[in-house]
mmCIF file of C-alpha atoms in Angstrom:
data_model
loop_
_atom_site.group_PDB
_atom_site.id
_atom_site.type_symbol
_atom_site.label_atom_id
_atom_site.label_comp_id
_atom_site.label_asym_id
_atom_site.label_seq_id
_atom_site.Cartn_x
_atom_site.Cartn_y
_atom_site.Cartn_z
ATOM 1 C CA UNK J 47 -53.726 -7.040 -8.397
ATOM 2 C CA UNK J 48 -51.924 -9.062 -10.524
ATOM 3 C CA UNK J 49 -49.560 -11.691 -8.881
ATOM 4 C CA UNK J 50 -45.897 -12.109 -9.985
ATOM 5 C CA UNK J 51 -44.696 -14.821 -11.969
ATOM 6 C CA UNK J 52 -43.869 -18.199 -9.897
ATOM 7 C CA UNK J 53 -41.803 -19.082 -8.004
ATOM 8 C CA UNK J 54 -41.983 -16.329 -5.145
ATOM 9 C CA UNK J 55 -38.990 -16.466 -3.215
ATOM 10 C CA UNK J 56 -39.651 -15.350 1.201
ATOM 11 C CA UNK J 57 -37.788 -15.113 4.515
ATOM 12 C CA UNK J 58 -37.377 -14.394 7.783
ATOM 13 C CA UNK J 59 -35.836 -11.057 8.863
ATOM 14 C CA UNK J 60 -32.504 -12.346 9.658
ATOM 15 C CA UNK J 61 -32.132 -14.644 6.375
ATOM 16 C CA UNK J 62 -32.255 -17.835 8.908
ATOM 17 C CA UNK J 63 -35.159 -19.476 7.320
ATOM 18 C CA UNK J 64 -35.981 -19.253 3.459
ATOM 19 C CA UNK J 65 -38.830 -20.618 1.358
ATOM 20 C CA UNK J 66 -40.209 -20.906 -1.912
ATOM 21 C CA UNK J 67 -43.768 -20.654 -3.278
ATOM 22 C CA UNK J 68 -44.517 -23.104 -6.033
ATOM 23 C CA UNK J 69 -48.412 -21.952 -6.815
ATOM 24 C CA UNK J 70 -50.533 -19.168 -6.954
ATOM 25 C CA UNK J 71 -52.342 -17.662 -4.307
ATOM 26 C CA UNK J 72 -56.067 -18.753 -3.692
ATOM 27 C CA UNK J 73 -56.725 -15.684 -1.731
ATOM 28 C CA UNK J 74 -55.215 -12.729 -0.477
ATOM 29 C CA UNK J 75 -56.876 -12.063 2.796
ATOM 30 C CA UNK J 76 -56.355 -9.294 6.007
ATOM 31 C CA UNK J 77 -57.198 -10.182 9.562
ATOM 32 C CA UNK J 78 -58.440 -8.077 12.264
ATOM 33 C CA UNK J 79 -58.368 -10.398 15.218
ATOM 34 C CA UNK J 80 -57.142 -9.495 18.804
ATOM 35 C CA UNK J 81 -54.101 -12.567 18.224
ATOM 36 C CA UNK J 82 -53.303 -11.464 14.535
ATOM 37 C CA UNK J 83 -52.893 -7.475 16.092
ATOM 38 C CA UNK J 84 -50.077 -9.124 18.905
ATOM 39 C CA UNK J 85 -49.117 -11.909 16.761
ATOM 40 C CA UNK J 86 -47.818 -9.246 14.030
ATOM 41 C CA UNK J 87 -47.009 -6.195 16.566
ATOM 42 C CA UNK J 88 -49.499 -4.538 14.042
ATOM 43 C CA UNK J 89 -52.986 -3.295 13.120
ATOM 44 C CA UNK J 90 -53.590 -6.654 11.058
ATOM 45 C CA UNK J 91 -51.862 -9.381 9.206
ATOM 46 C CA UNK J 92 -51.418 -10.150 5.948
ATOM 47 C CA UNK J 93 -52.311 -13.708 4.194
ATOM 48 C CA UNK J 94 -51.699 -14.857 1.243
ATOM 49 C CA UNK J 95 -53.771 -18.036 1.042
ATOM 50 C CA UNK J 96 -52.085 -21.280 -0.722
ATOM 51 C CA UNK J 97 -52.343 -24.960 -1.368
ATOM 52 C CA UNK J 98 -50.597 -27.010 1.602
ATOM 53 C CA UNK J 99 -47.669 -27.869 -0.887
ATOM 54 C CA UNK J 100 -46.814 -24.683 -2.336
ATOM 55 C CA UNK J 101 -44.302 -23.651 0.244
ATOM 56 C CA UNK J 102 -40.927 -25.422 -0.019
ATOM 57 C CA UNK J 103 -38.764 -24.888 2.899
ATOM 58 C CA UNK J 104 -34.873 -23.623 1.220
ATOM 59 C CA UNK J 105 -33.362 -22.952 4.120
ATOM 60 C CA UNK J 106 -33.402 -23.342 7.777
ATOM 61 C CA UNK J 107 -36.502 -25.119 10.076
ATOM 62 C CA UNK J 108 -39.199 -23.311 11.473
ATOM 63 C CA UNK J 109 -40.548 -23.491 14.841
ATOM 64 C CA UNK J 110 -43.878 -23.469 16.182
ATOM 65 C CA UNK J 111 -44.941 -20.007 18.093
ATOM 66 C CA UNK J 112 -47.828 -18.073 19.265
ATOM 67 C CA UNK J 113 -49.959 -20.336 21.795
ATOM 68 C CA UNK J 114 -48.059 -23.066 20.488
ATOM 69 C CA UNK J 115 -51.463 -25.129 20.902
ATOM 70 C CA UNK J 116 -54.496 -25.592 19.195
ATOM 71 C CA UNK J 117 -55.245 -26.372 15.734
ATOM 72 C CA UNK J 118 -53.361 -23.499 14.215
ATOM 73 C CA UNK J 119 -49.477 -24.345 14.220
ATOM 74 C CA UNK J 120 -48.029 -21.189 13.441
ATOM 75 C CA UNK J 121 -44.532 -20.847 11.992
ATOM 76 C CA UNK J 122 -41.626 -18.657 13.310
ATOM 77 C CA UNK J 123 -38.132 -18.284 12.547
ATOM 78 C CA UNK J 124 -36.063 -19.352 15.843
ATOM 79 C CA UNK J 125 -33.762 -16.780 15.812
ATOM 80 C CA UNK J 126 -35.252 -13.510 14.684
ATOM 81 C CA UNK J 127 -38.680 -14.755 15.472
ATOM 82 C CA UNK J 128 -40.715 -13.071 12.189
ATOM 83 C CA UNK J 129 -43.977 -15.152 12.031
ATOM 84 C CA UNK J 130 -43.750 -16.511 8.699
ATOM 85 C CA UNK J 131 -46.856 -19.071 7.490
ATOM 86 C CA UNK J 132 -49.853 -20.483 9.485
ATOM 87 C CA UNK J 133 -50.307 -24.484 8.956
ATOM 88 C CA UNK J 134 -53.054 -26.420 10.298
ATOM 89 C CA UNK J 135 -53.913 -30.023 12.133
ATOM 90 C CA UNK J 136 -56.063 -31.459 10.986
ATOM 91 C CA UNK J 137 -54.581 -30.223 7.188
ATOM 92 C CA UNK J 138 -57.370 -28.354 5.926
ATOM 93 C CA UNK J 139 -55.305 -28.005 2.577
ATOM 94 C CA UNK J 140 -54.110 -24.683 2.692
ATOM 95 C CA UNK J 141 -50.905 -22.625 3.952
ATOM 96 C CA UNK J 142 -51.209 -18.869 5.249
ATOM 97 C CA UNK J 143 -48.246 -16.961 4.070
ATOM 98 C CA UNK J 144 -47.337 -13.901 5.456
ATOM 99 C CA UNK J 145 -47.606 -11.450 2.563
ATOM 100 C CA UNK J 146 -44.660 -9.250 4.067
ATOM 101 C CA UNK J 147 -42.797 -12.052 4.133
ATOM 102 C CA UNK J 148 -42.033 -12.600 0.360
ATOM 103 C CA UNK J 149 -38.842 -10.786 -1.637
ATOM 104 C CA UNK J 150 -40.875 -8.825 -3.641
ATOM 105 C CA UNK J 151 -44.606 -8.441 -1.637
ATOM 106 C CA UNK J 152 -45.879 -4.691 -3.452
ATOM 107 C CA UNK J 153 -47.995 -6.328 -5.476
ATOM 108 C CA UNK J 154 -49.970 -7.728 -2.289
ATOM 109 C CA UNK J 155 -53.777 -6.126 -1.673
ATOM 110 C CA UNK J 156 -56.097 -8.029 0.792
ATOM 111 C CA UNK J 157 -58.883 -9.035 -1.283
ATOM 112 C CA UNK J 158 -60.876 -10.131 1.866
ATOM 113 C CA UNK J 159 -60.969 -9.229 5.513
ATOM 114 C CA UNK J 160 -62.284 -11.086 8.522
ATOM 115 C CA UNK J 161 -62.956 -9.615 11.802
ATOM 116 C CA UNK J 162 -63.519 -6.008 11.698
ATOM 117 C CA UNK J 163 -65.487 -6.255 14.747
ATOM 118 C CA UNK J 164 -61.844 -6.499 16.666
ATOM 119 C CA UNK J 165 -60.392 -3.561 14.015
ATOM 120 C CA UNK J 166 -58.565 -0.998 15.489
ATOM 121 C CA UNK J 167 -60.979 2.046 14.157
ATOM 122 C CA UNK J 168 -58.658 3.172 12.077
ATOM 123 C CA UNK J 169 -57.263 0.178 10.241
ATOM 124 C CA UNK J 170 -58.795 0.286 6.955
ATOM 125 C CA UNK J 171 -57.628 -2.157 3.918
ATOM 126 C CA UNK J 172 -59.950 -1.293 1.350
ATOM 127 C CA UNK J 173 -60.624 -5.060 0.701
ATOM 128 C CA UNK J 174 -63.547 -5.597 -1.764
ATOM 129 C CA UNK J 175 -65.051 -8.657 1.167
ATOM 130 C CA UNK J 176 -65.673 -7.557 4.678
ATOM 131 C CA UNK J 177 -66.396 -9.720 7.714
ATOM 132 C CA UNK J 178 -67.138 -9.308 11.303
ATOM 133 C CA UNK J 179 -65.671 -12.774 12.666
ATOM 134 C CA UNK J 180 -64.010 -15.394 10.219
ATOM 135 C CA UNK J 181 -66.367 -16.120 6.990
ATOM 136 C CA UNK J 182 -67.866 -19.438 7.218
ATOM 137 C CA UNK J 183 -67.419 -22.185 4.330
ATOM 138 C CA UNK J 184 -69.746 -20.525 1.810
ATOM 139 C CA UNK J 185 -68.727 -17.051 2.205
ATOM 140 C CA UNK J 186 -65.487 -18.429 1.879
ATOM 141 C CA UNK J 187 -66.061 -20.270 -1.311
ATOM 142 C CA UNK J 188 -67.799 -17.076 -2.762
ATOM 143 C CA UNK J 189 -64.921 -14.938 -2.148
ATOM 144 C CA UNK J 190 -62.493 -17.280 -3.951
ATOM 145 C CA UNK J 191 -64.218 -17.227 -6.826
ATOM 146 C CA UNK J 192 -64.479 -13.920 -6.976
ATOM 147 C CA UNK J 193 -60.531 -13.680 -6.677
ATOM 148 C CA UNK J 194 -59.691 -16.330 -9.093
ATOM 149 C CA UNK J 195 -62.093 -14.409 -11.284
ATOM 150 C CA UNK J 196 -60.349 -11.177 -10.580
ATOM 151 C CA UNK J 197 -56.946 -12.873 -11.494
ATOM 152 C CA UNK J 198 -57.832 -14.013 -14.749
ATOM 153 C CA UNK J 199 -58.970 -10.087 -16.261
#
């Protein structure tokens, strides 16, 4: 999977909120997880992991949704409510981008997966990394290696 040239230019459904991506992804990831299933209506959602100041807002604000608590401050357009990128507090240096939510997302594969223990049985990504719950610091490391590597053949 290679990714597109830079910038990558994303929205929200209704055009309210726009953004820009200024750097390539770290990661490309799918998750599994009982609140990623209701927080995208779906089976999983997509990531595309990036450094905390790739995204560049164009257009619109964004407002906090989901539990609106916690660490995780997710981001959602007002109006049409599309979940568009995952922040957190503390910054742990990294956005999650929705992949779906880019202009031009077909070149998008999950390299990774985390929890497959909440997959819905038939949910399959084909992602080359598989994990029950969320990987933990070295699995993570590992596994963006291994992408970076795959990026540069």
């Amino acid at each position: 999977m290679k990714q597109p040239s830079l910038p990558w230019e994303a929205g929200c459904l209704c055009g309210g909120v726009r953004f820009r991506i200024m750097a390539p992804a770290i990661m490309t990831m799918a998750c599994h997880c009982a609140d990623c299933q209701k927080m995208s209506a779906s089976a999983f959602s997509t990531t595309i992991m990036l450094p905390m100041d790739a995204v560049e807002l164009t257009h619109g604000e964004t407002a906090r949704g989901g539990l609106g608590t916690g660490r995780r401050r997710h981001h959602h357009c007002e109006r049409c409510k599309s979940w568009l990128f995952t922040t957190f507090e503390p910054d742990t240096g990294f956005t999650n981008v929705r992949a779906t939510m880019l202009d031009d997302h077909g070149w998008y594969v999950p390299f990774a997966e985390s929890f497959t223990s909440e997959a819905l049985p038939w949910a399959k990504t084909g992602a080359a990394f598989s994990f029950e719950k969320f990987p933990d610091e070295a699995d993570r490391t590992k596994v963006i290696a291994a992408f970076q590597a795959a990026q540069e053949r």
